[in-house]
Coordinates of C-alpha atoms in Angstrom, one line a residue:
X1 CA 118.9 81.2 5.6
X2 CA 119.7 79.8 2.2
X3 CA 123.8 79.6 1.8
X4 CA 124.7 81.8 4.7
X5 CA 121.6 84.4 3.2
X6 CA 119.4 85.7 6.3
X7 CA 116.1 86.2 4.5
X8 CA 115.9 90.0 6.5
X9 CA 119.2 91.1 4.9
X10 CA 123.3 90.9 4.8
X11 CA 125.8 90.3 7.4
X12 CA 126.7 88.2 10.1
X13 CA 125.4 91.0 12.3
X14 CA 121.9 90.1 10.7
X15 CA 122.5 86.1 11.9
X16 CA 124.1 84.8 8.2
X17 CA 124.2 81.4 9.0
X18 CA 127.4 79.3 7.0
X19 CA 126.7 78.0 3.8
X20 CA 126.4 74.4 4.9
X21 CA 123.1 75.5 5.3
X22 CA 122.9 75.1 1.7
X23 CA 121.4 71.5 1.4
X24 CA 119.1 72.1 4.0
X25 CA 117.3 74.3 1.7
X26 CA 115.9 76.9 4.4
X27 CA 112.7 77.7 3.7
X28 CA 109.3 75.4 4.1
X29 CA 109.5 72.7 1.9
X30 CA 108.9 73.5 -1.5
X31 CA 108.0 76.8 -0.9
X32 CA 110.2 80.3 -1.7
X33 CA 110.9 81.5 -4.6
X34 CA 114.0 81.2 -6.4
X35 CA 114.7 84.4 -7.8
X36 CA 114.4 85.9 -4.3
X37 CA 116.9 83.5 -3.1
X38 CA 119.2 84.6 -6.1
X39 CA 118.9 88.2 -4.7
X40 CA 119.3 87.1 -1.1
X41 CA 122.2 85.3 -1.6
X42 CA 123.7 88.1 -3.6
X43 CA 123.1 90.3 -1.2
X44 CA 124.9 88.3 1.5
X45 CA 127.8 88.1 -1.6
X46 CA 128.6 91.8 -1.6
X47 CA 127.1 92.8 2.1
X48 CA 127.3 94.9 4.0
X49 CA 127.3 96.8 0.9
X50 CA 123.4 97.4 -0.3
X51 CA 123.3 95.7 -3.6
X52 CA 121.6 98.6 -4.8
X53 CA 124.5 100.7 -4.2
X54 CA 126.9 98.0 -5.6
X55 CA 125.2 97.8 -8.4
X56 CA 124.9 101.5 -8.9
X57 CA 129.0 102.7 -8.3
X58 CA 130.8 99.5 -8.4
X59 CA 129.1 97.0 -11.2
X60 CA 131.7 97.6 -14.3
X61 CA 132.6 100.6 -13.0
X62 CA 134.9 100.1 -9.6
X63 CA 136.9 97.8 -7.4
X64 CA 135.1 97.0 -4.1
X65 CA 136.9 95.9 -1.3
X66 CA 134.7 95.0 1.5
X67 CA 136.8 94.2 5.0
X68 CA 134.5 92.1 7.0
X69 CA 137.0 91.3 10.0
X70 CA 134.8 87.8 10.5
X71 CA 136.7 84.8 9.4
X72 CA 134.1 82.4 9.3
X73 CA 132.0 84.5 7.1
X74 CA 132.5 81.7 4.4
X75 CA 132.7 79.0 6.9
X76 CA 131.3 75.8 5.0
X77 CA 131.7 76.8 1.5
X78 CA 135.6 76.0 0.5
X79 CA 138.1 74.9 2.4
X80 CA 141.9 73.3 2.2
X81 CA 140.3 70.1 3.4
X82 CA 137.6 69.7 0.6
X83 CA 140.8 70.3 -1.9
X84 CA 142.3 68.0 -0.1
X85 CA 139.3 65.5 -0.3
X86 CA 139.6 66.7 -4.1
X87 CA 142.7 65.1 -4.6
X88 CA 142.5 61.9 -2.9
X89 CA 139.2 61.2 -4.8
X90 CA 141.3 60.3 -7.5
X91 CA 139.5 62.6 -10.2
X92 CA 141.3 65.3 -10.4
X93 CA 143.3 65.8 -13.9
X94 CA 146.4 67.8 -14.4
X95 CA 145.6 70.0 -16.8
X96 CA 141.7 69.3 -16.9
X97 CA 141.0 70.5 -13.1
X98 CA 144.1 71.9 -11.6
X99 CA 146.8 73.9 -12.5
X100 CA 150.6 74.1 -11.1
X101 CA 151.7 77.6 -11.2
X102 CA 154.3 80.0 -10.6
X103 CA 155.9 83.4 -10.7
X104 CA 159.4 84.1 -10.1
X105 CA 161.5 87.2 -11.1
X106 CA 158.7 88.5 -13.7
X107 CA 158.6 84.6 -15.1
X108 CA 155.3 82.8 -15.1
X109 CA 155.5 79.1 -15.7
X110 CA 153.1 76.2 -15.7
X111 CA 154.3 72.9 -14.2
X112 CA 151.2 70.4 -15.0
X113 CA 152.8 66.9 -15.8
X114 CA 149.9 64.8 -17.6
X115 CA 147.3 62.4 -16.2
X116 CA 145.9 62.0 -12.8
X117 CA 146.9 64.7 -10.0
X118 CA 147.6 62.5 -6.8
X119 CA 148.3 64.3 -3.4
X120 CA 151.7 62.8 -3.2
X121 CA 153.0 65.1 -6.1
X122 CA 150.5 67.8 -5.9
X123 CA 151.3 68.4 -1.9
X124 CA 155.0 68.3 -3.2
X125 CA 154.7 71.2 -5.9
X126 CA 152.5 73.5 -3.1
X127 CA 155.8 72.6 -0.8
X128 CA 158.3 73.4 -3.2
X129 CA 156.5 76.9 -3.5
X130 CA 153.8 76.1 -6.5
X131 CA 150.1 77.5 -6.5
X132 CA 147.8 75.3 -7.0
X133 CA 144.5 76.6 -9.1
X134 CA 141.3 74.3 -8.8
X135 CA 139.8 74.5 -11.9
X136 CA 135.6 74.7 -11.5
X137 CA 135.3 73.2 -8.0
X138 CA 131.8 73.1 -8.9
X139 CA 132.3 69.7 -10.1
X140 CA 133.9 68.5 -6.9
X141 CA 132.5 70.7 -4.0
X142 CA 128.6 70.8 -3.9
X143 CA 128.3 73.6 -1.9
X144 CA 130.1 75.8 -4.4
X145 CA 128.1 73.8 -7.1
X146 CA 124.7 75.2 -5.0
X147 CA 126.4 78.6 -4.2
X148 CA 126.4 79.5 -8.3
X149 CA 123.5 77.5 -9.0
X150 CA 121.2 80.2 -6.9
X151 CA 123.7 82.9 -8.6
X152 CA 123.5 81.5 -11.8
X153 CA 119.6 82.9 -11.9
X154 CA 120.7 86.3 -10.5
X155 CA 123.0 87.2 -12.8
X156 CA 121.1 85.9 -15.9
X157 CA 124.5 84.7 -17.6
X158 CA 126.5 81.7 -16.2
X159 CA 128.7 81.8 -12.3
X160 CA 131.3 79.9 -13.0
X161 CA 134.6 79.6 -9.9
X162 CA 138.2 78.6 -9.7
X163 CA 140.1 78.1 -6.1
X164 CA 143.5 79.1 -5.7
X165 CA 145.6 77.8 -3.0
X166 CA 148.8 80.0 -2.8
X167 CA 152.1 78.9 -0.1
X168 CA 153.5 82.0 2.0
X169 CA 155.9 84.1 0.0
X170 CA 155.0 83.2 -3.2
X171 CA 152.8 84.3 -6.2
X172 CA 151.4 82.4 -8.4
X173 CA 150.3 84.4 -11.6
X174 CA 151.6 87.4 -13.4
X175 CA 149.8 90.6 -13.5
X176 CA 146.6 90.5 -15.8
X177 CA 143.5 91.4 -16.5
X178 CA 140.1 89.2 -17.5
X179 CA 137.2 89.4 -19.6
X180 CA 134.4 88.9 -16.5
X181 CA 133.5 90.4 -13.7
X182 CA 135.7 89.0 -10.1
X183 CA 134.4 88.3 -6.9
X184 CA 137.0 87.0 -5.0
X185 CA 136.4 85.5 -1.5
X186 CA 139.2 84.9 0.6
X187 CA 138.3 81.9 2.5
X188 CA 141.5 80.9 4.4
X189 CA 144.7 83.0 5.4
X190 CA 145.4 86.4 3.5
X191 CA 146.7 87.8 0.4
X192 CA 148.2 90.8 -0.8
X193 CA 146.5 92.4 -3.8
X194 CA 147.0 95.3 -6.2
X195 CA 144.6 96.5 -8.9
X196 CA 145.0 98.9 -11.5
X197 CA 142.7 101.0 -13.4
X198 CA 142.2 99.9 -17.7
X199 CA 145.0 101.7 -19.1
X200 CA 143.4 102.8 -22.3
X201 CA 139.8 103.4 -23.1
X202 CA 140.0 100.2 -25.1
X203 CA 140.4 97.9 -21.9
X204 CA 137.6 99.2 -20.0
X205 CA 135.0 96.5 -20.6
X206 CA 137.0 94.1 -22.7
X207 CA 136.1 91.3 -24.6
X208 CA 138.9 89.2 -24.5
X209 CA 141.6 88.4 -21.2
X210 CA 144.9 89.9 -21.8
X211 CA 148.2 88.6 -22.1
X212 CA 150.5 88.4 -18.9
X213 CA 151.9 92.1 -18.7
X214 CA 155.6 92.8 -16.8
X215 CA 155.6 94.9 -13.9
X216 CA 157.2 97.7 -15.9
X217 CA 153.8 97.9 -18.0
X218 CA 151.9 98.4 -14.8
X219 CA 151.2 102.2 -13.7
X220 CA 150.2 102.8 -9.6
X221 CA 147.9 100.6 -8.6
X222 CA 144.5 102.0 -7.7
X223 CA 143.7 99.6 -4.5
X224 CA 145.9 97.8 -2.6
X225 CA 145.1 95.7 0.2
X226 CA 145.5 92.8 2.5
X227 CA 142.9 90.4 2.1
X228 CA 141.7 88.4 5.3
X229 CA 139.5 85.2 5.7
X230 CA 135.7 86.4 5.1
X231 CA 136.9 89.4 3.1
X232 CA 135.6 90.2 -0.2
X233 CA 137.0 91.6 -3.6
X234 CA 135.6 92.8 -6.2
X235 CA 136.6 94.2 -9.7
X236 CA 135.4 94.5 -13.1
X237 CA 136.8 93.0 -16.3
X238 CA 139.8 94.9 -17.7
X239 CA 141.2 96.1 -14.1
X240 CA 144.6 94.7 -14.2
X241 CA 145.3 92.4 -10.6
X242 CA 147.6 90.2 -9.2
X243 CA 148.3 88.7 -5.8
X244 CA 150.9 87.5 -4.0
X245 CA 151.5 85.6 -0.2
X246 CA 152.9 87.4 3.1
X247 CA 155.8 85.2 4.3
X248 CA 153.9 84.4 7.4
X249 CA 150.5 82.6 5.8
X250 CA 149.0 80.8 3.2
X251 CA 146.0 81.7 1.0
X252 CA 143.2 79.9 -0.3
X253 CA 140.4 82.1 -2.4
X254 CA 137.6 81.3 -4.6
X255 CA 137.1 83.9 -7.6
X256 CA 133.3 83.5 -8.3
X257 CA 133.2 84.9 -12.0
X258 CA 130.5 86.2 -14.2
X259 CA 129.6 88.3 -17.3
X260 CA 131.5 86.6 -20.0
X261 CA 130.5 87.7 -23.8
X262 CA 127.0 89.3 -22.2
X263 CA 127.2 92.7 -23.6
X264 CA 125.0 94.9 -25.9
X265 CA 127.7 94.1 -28.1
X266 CA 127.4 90.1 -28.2
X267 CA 123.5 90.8 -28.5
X268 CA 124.0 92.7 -31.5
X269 CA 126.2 90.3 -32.9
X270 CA 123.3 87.5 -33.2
X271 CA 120.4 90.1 -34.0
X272 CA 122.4 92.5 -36.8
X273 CA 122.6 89.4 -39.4
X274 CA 118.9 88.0 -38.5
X275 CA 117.7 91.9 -39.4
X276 CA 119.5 92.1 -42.3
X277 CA 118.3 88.9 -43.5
X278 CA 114.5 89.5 -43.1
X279 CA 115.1 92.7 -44.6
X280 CA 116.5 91.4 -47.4
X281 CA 113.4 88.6 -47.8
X282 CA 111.0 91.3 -46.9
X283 CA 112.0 94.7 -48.3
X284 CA 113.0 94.8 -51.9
X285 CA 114.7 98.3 -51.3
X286 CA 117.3 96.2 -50.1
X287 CA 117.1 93.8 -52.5
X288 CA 118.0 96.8 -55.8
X289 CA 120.9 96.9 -57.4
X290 CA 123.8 99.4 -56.5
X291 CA 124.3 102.4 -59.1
X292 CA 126.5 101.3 -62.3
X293 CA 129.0 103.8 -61.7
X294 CA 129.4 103.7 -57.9
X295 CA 132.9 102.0 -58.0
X296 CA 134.0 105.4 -60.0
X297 CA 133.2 107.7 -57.2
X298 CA 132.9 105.9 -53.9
X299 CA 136.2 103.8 -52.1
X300 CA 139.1 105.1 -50.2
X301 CA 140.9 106.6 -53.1
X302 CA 137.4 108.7 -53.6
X303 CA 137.3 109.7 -49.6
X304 CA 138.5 113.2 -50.2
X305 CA 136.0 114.0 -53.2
X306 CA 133.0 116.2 -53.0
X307 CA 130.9 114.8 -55.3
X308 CA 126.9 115.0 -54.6
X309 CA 126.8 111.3 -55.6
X310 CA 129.1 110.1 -52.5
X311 CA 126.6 112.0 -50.6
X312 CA 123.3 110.4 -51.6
X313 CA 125.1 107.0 -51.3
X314 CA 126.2 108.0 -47.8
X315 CA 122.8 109.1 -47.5
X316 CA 121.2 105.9 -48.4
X317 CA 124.0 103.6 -47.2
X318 CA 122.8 105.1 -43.5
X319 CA 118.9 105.2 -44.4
X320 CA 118.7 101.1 -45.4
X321 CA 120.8 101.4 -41.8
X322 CA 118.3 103.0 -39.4
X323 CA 115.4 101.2 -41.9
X324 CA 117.4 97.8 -40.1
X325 CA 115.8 98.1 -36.4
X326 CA 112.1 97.9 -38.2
X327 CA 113.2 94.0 -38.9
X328 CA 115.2 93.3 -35.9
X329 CA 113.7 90.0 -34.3
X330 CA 114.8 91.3 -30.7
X331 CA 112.8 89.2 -28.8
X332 CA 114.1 86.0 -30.6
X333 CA 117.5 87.0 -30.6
X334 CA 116.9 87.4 -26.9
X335 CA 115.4 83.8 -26.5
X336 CA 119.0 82.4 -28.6
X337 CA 121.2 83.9 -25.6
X338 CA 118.5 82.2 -23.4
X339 CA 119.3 78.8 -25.1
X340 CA 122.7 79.3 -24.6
X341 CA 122.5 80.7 -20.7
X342 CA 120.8 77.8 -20.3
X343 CA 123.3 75.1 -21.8
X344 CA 125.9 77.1 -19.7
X345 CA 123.7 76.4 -16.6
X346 CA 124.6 73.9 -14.0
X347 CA 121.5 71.6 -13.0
X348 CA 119.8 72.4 -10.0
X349 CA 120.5 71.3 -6.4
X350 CA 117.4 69.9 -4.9
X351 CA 116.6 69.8 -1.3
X352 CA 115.4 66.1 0.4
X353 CA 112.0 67.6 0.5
X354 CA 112.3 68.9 -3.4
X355 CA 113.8 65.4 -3.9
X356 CA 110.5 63.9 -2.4
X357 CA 108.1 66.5 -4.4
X358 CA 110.4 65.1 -8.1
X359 CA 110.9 62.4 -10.4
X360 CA 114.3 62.3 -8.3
X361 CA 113.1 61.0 -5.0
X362 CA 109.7 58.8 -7.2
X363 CA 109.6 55.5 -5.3
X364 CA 109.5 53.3 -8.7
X365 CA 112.0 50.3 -7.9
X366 CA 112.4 46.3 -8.2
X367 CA 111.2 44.4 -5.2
X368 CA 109.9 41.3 -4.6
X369 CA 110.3 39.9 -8.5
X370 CA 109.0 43.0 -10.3
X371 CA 108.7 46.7 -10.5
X372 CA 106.9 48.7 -8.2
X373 CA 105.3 51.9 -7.8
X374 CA 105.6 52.5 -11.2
X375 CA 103.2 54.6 -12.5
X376 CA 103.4 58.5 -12.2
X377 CA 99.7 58.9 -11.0
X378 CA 99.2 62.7 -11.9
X379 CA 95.4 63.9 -11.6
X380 CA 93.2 67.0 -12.1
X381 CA 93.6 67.9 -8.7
X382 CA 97.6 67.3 -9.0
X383 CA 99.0 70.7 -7.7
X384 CA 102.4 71.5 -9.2
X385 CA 104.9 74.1 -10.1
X386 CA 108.2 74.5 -11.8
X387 CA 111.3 73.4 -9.6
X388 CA 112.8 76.7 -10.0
X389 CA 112.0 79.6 -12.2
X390 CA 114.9 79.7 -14.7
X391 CA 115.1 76.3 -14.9
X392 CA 112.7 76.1 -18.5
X393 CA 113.0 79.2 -21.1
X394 CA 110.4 78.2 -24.6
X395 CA 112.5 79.1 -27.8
X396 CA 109.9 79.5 -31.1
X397 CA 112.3 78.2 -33.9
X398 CA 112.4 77.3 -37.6
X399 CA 111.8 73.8 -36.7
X400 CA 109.2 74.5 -33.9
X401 CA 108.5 75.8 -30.3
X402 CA 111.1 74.2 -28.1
X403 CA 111.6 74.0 -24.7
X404 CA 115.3 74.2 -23.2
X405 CA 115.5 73.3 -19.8
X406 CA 118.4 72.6 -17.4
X407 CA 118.1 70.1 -15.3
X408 CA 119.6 67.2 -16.9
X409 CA 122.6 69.8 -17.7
X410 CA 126.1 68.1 -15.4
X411 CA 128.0 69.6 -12.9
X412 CA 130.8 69.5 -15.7
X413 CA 130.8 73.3 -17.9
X414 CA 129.0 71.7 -21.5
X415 CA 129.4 67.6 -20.8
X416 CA 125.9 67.3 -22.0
X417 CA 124.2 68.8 -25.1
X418 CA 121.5 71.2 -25.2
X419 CA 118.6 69.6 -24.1
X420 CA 115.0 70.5 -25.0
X421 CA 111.9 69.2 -25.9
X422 CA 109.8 69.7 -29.0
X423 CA 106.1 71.4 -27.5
X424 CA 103.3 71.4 -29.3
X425 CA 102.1 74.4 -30.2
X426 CA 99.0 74.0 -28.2
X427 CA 101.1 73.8 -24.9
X428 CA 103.3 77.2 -25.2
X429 CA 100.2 79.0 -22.9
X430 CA 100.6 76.4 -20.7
X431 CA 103.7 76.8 -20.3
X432 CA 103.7 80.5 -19.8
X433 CA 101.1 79.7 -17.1
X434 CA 103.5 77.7 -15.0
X435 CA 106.2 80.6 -15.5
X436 CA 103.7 83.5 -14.4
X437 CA 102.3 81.6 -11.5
X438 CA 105.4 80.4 -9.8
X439 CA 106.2 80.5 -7.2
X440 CA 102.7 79.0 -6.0
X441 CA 101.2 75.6 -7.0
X442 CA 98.6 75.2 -9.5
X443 CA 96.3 72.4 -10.2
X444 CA 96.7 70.3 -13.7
X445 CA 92.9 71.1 -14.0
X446 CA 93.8 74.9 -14.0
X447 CA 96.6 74.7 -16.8
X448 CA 95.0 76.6 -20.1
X449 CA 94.8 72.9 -22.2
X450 CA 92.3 71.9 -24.8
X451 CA 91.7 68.6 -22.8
X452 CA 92.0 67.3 -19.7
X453 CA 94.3 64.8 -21.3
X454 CA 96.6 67.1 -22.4
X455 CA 96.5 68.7 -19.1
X456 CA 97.7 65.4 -17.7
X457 CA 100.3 64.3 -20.4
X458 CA 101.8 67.7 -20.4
X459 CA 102.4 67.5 -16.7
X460 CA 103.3 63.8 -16.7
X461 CA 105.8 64.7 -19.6
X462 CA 107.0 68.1 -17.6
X463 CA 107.4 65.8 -14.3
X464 CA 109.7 63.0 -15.2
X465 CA 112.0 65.3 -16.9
X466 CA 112.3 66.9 -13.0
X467 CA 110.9 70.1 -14.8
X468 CA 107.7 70.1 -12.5
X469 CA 107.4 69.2 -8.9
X470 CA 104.2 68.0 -6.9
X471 CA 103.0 69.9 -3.7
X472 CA 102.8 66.5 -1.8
X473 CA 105.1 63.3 -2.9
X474 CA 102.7 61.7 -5.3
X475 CA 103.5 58.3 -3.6
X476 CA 103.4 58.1 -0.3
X477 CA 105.7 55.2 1.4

């Protein structure tokens, strides 16, 4: 299975093979689906829990601890030696990717010098009793970078990960809570945790992280636990946490995070001034002029009045309120948290046989004095489909339909602009075609085109920005 996912279900009792499997890609060539494989490997995430039942009492609601007692249940996807490798490939930045950390007698310092973090005085830090926190391992580890590319789709808002690598007998961080939602997977040794319930109805669900708190601002926790290789745990954002080493082992967990800014709230916050402002061009109730004399009978100083007047402008105030969700453009605001899910995305991971179905694995090269196999020979009979399904999300905007799409995005959180293309009008049905009959293949000749032309440059255009893959490479060498 995909990533350690067993395509009948969760568990190493169900055969979860390691993530290494990962680049393998685990189904036929080009074939699955990659929403399903979001869903499997989420399932695996949180088994043997049923994601239904996660979902359902623990999603923003509850910690989850699940106790797996099988320390390779990770095996492939993070380990001391890739942080290691980190390190010595010379591109890890104080600062930029890695943290020094620690927390002493309620204190909580950060020791980053500047520039480049080197294992000579990285290893010294960890030895001296520092924690170590790998910032995005994304960018250096590809099997995490293919672990939240598949989660990414799940979850419909960006995965993004930190490692932390703590020594025994020390803690790194003070007690805190965060504004996403915390899987942590504790890969190597174990860790002691404590979680605390939000201590006011204000921090259930916050927005924003918290500061550090002291341990005399902390009630009784609500879990505590040892966590062992292969364990998982889980809490939502505004559960306060912290973690600290037994003296007899180190620790090394990856907290796969989620959920940031995605609320009912955030939506609103996009779609509230759109409504207003086509109510205002289309509605001239909105447009009038408020009473002459409203100044003399409305405002705080007013509050206490009983005046029929404040009424009717309380009246009318909520009226032009509830008139508001007539001009909400909730689709469109919808498709602008799209565009931005999708700049958030990492790019996908392609198997060697997705490789060989892309632009990415195309033959075109210099040999022998010139190019060769240049030309992307895509015909009528050209069967093709999207590399995956949330890779391309159409955006109608003031200056046209666009297309966002992710997979010139980098493994590095925002490195590369938006990208998109400007779509003729023409194509958007196309378009919607590919969406509604992935997973399969379909030919050029069946996309809804004026012309067989278009049918073609569409494609072409679709294929060498990776957007589309072929059934069969489309040069055989």
């Amino acid at each position: 299975g995909v990533l350690g996912v067993p395509p009948g279900g969760g568990g190493r009792a169900a055969g979860a093979a390691p993530p290494r499997d990962a680049a393998a890609g685990g189904r036929q060539a080009g074939q699955g689906d990659s929403r399903q494989r979001g869903a499997e490997l989420f399932r695996w995430l949180v088994s043997p829990v049923p994601p239904g039942e996660f979902l359902g009492r623990h999603w923003e609601r509850a910690p989850l601890l699940v106790r797996r007692g099988d320390p390779g249940y990770y095996a492939g996807l993070f380990s001391t030696a890739d942080f290691d490798a980190a390190l010595r490939s010379g591109q890890v930045d104080f600062g930029t990717h890695l943290d020094v950390t620690s927390y002493s007698e309620g204190v909580r310092e950060t020791h980053n010098p500047s520039g480049r973090a080197l294992p000579a005085v990285v290893w010294d830090f960890y030895q001296n009793g520092c924690s170590l926190r790998l910032l995005s391992p994304q960018s250096f580890s590809p099997t995490v970078w293919h672990f939240l590319s598949i989660l990414q789709e799940h979850f419909g808002s960006m995965a993004g990960a930190n490692t932390y690598l703590t020594p025994p007998g020390t803690q790194g961080f003070a007690p805190h809570y965060d504004d996403i939602e915390a899987f942590v997977l504790q890969l190597e040794g174990k860790k002691h945790w404590r979680v605390y319930s939000p201590r006011t109805d204000a921090e259930v669900l916050p927005q924003f992280s918290s500061p550090n708190f002291t341990q005399a601002e902390l009630g009784e926790p609500v879990l505590e636990t040892v966590l062992e290789a292969g364990d998982l745990l889980y809490f939502p954002r505004g559960f306060i946490h912290q973690g600290d080493c037994l003296p007899d082992a180190h620790s090394l967990h990856i907290t796969v995070s989620s959920y940031q800014r995605n609320s009912w709230g955030d939506l609103l916050e996009k779609l509230l001034p759109a409504a207003l402002q086509m109510a205002l061009e289309e509605d001239v109730e909105y447009r009038q002029g408020l009473p002459m004399d409203y100044l003399g009978y409305m405002g705080v100083a007013n509050s206490d009045v009983v005046d029929a007047r404040r009424t009717a402008f309380m009246e009318k105030v909520q009226s032009l309120i509830k008139k508001l969700v007539h001009y909400a453009p909730i689709d469109a605001a919808v498709d602008q948290r799209a565009k931005s899910f999708l700049h958030d995305c990492l790019p996908p991971v392609l198997t060697q046989s997705e490789k060989a179905q892309s632009v990415y694995g195309f033959p075109a090269r210099w040999q022998d004095g010139g190019p060769r196999d240049v030309d992307i020979l895509i015909t009528k009979e050209t069967e093709v489909r999207l590399l995956r399904h949330g890779v391309v999300r159409l955006c109608n905007e003031e200056a046209g339909v666009m297309l966002y799409y992710t997979t010139e995005n980098s493994r590095v959180y925002h490195k590369e602009e938006p990208k998109f293309l400007e779509i003729d009008p023409e194509y958007t049905d196309s378009i919607e075609f590919l969406l509604s009959s992935y997973p399969n293949h379909v030919s050029v000749d069946s996309l809804p085109c004026e012309t067989l032309e278009d049918k073609i440059s569409l494609a072409t255009l679709l294929f060498e920005k990776g957007i589309l893959t072929t059934k069969k490479p489309l040069v055989q060498v």
